[in-house]
mmCIF file of C-alpha atoms and ligand atoms in Angstrom:
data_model
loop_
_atom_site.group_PDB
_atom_site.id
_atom_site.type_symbol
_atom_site.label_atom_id
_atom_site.label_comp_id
_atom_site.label_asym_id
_atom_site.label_seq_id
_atom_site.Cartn_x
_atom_site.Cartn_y
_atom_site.Cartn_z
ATOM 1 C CA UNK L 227 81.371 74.591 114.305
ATOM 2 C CA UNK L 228 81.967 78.029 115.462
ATOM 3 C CA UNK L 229 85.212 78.712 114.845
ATOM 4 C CA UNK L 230 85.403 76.751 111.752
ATOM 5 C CA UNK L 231 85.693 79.285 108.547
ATOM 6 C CA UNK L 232 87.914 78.789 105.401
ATOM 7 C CA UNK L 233 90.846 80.277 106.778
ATOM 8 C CA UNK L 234 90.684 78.153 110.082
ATOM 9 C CA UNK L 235 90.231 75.032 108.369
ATOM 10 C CA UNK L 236 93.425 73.255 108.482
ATOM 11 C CA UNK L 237 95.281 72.794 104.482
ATOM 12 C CA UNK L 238 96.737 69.385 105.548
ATOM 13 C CA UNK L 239 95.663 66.448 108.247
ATOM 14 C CA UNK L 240 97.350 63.357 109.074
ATOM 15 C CA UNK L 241 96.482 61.189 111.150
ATOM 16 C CA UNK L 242 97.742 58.522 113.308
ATOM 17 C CA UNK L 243 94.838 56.021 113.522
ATOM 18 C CA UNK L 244 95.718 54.429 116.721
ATOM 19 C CA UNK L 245 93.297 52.112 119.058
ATOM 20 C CA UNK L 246 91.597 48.901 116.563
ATOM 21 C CA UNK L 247 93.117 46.302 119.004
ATOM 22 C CA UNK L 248 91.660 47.669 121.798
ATOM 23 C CA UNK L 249 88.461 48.620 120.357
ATOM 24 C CA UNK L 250 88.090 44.943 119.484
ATOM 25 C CA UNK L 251 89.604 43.679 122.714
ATOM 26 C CA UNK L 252 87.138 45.963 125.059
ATOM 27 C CA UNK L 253 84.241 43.807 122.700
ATOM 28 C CA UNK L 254 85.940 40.364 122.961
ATOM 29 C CA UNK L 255 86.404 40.435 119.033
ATOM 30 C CA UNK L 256 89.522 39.395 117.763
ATOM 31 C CA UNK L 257 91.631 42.415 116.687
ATOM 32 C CA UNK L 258 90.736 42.286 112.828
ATOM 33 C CA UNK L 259 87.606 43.316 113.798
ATOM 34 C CA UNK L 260 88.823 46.698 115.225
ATOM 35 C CA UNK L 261 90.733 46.886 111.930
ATOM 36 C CA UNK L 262 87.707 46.171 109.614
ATOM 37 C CA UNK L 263 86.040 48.553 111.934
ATOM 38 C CA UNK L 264 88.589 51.266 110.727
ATOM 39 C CA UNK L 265 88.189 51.050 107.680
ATOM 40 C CA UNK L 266 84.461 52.468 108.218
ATOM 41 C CA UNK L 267 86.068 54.985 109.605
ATOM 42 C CA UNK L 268 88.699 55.693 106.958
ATOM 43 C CA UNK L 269 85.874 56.066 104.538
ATOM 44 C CA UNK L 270 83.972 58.661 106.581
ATOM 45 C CA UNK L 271 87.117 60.941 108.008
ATOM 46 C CA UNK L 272 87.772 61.044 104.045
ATOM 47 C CA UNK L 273 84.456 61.675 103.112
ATOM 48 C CA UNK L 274 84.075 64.314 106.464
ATOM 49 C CA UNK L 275 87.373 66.273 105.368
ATOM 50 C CA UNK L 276 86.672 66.397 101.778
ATOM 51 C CA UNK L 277 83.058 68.393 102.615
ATOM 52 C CA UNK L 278 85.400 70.559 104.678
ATOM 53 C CA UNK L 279 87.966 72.158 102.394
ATOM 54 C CA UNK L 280 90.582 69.962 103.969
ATOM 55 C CA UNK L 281 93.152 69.737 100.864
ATOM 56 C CA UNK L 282 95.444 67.000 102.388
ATOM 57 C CA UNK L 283 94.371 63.884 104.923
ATOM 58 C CA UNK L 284 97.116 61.961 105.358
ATOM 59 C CA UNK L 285 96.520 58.686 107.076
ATOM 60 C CA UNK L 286 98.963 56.419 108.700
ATOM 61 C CA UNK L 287 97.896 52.933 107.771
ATOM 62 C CA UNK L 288 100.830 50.538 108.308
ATOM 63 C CA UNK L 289 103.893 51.189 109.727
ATOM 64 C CA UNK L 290 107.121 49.768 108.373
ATOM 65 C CA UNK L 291 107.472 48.701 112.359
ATOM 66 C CA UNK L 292 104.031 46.704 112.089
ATOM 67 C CA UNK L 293 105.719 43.893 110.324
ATOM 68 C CA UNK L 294 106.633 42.629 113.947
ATOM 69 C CA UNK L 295 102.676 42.097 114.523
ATOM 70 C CA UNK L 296 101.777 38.236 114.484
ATOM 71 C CA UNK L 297 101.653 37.351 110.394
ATOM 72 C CA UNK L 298 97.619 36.448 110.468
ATOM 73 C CA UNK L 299 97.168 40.210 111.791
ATOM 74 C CA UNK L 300 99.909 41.874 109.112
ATOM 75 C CA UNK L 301 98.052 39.608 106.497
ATOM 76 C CA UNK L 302 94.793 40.864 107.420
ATOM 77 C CA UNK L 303 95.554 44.583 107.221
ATOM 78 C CA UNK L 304 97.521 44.013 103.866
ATOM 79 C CA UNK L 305 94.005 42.333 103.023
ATOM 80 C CA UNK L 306 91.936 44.911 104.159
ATOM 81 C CA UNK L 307 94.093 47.625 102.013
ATOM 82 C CA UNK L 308 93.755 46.082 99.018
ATOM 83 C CA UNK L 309 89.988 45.344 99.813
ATOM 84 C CA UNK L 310 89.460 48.681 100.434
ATOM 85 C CA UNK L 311 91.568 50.676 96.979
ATOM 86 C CA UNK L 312 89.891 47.299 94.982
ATOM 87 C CA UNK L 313 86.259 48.552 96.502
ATOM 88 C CA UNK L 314 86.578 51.928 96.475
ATOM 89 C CA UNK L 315 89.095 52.915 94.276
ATOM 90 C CA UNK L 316 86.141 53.639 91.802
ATOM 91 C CA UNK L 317 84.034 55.737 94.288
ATOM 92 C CA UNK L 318 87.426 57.934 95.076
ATOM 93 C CA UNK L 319 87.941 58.783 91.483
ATOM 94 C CA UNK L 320 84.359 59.656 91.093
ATOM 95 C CA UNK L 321 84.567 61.773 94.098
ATOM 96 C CA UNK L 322 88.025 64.102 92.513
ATOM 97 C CA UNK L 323 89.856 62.450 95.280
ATOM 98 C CA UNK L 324 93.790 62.152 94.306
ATOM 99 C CA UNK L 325 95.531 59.179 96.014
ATOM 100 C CA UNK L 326 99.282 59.355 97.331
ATOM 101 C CA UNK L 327 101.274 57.026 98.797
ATOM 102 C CA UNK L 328 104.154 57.111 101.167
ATOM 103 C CA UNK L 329 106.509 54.760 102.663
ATOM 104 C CA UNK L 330 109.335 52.168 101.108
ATOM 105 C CA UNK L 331 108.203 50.571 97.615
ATOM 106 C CA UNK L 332 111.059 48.447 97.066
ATOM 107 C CA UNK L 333 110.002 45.149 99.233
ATOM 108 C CA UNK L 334 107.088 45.561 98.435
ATOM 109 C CA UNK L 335 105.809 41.970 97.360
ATOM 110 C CA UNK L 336 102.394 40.284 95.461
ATOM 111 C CA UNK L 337 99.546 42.594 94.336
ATOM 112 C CA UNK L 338 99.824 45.273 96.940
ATOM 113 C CA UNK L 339 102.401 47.361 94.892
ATOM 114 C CA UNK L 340 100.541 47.181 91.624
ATOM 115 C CA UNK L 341 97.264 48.089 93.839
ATOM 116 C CA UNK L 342 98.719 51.373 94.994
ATOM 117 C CA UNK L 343 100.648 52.598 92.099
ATOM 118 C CA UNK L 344 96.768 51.907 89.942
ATOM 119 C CA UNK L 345 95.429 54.148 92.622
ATOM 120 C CA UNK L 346 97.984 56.661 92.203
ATOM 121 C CA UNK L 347 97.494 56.572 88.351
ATOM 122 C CA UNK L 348 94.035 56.587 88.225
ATOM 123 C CA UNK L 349 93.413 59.627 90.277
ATOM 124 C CA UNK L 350 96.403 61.573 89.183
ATOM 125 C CA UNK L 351 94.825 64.085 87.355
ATOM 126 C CA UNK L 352 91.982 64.704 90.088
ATOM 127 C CA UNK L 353 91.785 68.171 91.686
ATOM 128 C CA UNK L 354 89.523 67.529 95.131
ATOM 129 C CA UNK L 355 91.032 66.522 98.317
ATOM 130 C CA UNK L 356 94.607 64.250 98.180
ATOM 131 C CA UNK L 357 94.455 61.005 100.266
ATOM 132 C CA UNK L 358 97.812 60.221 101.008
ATOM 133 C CA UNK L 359 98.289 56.482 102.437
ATOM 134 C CA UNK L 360 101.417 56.143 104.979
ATOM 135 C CA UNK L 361 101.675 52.213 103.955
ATOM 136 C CA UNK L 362 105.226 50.821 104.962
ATOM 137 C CA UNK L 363 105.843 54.381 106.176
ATOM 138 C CA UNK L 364 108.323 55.129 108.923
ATOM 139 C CA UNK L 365 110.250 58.338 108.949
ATOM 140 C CA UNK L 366 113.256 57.755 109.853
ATOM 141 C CA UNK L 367 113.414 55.089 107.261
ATOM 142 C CA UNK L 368 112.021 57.495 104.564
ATOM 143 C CA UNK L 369 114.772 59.927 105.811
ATOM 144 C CA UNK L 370 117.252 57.440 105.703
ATOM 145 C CA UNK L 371 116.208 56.600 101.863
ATOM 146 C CA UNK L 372 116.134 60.407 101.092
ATOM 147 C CA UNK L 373 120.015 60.916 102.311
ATOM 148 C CA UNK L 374 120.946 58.060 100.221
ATOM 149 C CA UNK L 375 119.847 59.347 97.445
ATOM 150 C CA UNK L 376 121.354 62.843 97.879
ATOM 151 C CA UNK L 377 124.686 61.104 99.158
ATOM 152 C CA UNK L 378 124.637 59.033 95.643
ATOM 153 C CA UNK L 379 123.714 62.323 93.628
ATOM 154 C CA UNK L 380 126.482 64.388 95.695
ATOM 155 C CA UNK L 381 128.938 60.839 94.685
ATOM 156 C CA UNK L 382 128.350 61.090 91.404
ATOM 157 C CA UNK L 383 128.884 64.951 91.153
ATOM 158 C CA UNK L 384 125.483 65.991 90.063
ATOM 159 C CA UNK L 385 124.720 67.549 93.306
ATOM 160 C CA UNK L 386 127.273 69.861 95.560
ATOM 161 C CA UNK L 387 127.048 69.508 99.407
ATOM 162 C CA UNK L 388 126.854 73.013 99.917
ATOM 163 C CA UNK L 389 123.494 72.653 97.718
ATOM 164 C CA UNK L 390 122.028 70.199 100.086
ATOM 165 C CA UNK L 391 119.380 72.534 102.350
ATOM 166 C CA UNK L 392 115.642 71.875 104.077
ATOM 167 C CA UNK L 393 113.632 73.125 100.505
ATOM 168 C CA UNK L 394 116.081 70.017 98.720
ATOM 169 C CA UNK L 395 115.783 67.731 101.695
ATOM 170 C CA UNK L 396 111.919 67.882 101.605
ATOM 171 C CA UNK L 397 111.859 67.607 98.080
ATOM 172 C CA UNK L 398 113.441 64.137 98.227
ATOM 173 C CA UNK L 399 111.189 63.053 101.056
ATOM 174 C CA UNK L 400 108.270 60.534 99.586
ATOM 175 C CA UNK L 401 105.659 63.499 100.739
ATOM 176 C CA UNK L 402 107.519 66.010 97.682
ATOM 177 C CA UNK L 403 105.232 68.600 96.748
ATOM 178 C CA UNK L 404 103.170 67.650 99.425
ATOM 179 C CA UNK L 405 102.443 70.975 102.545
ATOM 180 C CA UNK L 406 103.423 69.954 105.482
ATOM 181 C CA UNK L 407 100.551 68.701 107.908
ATOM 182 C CA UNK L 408 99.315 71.991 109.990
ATOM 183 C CA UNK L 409 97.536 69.225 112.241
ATOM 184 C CA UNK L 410 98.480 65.314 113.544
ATOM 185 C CA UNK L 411 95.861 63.940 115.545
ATOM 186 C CA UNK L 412 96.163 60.780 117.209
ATOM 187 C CA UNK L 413 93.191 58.635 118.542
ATOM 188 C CA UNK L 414 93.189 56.074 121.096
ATOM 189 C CA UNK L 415 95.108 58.760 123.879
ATOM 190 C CA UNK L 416 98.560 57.926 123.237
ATOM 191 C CA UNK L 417 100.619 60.949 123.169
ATOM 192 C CA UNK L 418 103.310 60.056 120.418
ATOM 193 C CA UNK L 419 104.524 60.534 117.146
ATOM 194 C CA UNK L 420 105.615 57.043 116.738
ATOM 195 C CA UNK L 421 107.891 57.463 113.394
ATOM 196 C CA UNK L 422 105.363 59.277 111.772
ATOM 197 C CA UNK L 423 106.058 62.688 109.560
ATOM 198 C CA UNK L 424 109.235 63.345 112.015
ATOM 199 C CA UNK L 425 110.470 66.366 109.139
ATOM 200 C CA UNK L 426 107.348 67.356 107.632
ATOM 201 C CA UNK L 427 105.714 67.637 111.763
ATOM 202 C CA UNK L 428 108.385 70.337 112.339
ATOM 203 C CA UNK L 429 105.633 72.782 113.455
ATOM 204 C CA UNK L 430 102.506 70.916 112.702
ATOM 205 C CA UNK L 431 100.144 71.320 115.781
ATOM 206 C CA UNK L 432 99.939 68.225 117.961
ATOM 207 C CA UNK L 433 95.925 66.755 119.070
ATOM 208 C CA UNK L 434 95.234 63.984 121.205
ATOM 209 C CA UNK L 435 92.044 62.674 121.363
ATOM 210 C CA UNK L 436 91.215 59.876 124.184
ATOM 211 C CA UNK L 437 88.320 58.000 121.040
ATOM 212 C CA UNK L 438 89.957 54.825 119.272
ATOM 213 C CA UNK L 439 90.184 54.963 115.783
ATOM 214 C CA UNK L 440 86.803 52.500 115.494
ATOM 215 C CA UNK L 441 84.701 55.730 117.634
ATOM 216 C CA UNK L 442 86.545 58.737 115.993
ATOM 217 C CA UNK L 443 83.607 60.194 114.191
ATOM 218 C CA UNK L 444 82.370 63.161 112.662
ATOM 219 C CA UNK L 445 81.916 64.722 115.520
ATOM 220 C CA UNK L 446 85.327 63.977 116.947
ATOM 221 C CA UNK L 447 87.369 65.035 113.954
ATOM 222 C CA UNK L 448 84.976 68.581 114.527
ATOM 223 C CA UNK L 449 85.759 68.749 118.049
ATOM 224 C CA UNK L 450 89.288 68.603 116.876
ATOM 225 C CA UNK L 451 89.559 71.230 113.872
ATOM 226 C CA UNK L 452 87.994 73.626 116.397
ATOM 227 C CA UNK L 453 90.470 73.224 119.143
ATOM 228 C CA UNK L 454 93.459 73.611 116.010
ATOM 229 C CA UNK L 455 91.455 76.531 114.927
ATOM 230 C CA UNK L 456 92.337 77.980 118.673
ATOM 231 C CA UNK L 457 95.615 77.882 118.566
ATOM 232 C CA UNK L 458 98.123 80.345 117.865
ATOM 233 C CA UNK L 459 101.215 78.922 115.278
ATOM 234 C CA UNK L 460 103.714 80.925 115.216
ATOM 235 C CA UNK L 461 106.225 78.667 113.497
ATOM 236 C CA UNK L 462 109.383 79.739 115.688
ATOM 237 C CA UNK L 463 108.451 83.678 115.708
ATOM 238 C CA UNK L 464 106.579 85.965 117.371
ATOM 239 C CA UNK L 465 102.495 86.496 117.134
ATOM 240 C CA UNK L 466 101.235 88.319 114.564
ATOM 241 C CA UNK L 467 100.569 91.457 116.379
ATOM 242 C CA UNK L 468 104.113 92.426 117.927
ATOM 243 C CA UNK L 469 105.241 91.333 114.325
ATOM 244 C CA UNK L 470 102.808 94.171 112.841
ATOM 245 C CA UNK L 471 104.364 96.814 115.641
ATOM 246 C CA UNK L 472 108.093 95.427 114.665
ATOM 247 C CA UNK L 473 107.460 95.296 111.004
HETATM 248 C C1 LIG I 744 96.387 51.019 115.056
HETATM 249 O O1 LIG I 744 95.587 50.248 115.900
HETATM 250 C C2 LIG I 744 95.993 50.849 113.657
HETATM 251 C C3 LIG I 744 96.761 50.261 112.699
HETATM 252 C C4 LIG I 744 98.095 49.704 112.978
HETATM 253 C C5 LIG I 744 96.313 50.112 111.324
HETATM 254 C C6 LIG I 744 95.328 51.100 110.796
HETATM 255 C C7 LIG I 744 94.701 50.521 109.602
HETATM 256 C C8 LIG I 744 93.416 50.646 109.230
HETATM 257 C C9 LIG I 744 92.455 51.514 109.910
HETATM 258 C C10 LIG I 744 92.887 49.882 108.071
HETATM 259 C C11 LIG I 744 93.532 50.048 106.732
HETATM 260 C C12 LIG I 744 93.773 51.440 106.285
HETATM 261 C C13 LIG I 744 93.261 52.037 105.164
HETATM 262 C C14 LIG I 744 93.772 53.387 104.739
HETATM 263 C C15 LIG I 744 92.208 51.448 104.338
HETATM 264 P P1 LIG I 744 96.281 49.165 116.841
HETATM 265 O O2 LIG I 744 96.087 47.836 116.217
HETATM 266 O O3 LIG I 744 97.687 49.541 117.115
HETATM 267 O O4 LIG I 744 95.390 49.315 118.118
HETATM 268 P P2 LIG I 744 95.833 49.052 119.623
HETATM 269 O O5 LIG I 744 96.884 50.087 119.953
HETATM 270 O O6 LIG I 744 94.554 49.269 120.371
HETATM 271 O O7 LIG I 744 96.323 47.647 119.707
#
């Protein structure tokens, strides 16, 4: 952890938790077991970034493009969600952790809506690390609901075009008030975004790592916050000494 320090570690993760089916597959378990499997994981990538100062681990853990998946599989990982805020909902809010959820709400159906807005209310007020939940998250979709909503506000003349810029744009996203991830890693060695934080990703740094979701452990998610605490952002400028000489 040797380039780890306070100032290296990143404010914000997310995470694209790629690689279940195959984990499974490569063990000739069906593919719920790679999910069930992930969960594990989920708990200790939480518990790993909370220990490390990490303010923000956002985790993508349905897509609103998984709803094509065969139903038994889309019903197990709407299972395994509720499961898992039903299970540890409790252990969250004893550990500070604040829960926030992002994606579409409004077809939404059963207990899975009432599930995640508990979450949210329960652990509200908590001040440790936020665990935000990309459930029926896609970005262009959450985009697409955000320029509605400005369009209706500029219709009914509470809102001017000309008053329509990035700070109000990301204020309308689902991720409001929410800093942008500095970091996306995704497991599993695909090298995509895949719908995921399209606006907020504007200059986040990009990791691959080749370990499915099932293997990304402590060690992984390390190996990963050191290589991000290599790298240089320079969000569009220059590096920070020419900027000193310039300045
Ligand atoms: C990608 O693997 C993973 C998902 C689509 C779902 C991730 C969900 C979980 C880990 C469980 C629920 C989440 C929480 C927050 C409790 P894949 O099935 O696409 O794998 P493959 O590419 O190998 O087929």
């Amino acid at each position: 952890m040797q380039n780890l320090t306070a100032t290296t570690v990143p404010e914000h993760v997310a995470i694209i938790m790629d690689g279940n089916g195959r984990w499974a597959n490569a063990r000739g378990l069906p593919r719920t077991m790679g999910h069930r499997k992930g969960v594990e994981t989920v708990r200790a990538a939480v518990k790993t970034a909370g220990e490390l100062g990490i303010r923000y681990l956002t985790l993508f853990a349905f897509s609103s493009e998984n709803w094509s998946r065969p139903a038994a599989e889309v019903s197990d990982l709407m299972g395994l969600l509720k499961t898992f805020i039903r299970r540890d909902l409790a252990d969250l809010h004893r550990e500070n952790v604040r829960i926030r959820v992002i994606g579409d709400r409004s077809n939404l159906r059963g207990d899975i809506l009432p599930l995640l807005v508990e979450a949210e209310e329960t652990t509200r007020a908590n001040t440790g690390i936020t665990l935000v939940i990309a459930f029926n998250y896609g970005a262009r979709d959450e985009m697409t609901r955000a320029m509605r909503h400005l369009a209706a506000e500029v219709a009914e003349g509470r809102l001017r075009p000309e008053d329509i810029n990035p700070q109000r744009i990301a204020a309308t996203l689902d991720t409001s008030g929410i800093p942008d991830p500095d970091l996306i890693i995704r497991t599993s060695g695909e090298e995509r975004l895949s719908n995921f934080l399209l606006w907020q990703g504007a200059y986040s740094e990009l990791i691959f790592v080749p370990e499915l979701w099932p293997d990304f452990t402590r060690e992984t998610f390390l190996a990963a916050l050191e290589k991000y605490a290599c790298r240089e952002r320079r969000f569009g400028g220059v590096s920070e000494p020419t900027l000193a000489v310039g300045s």
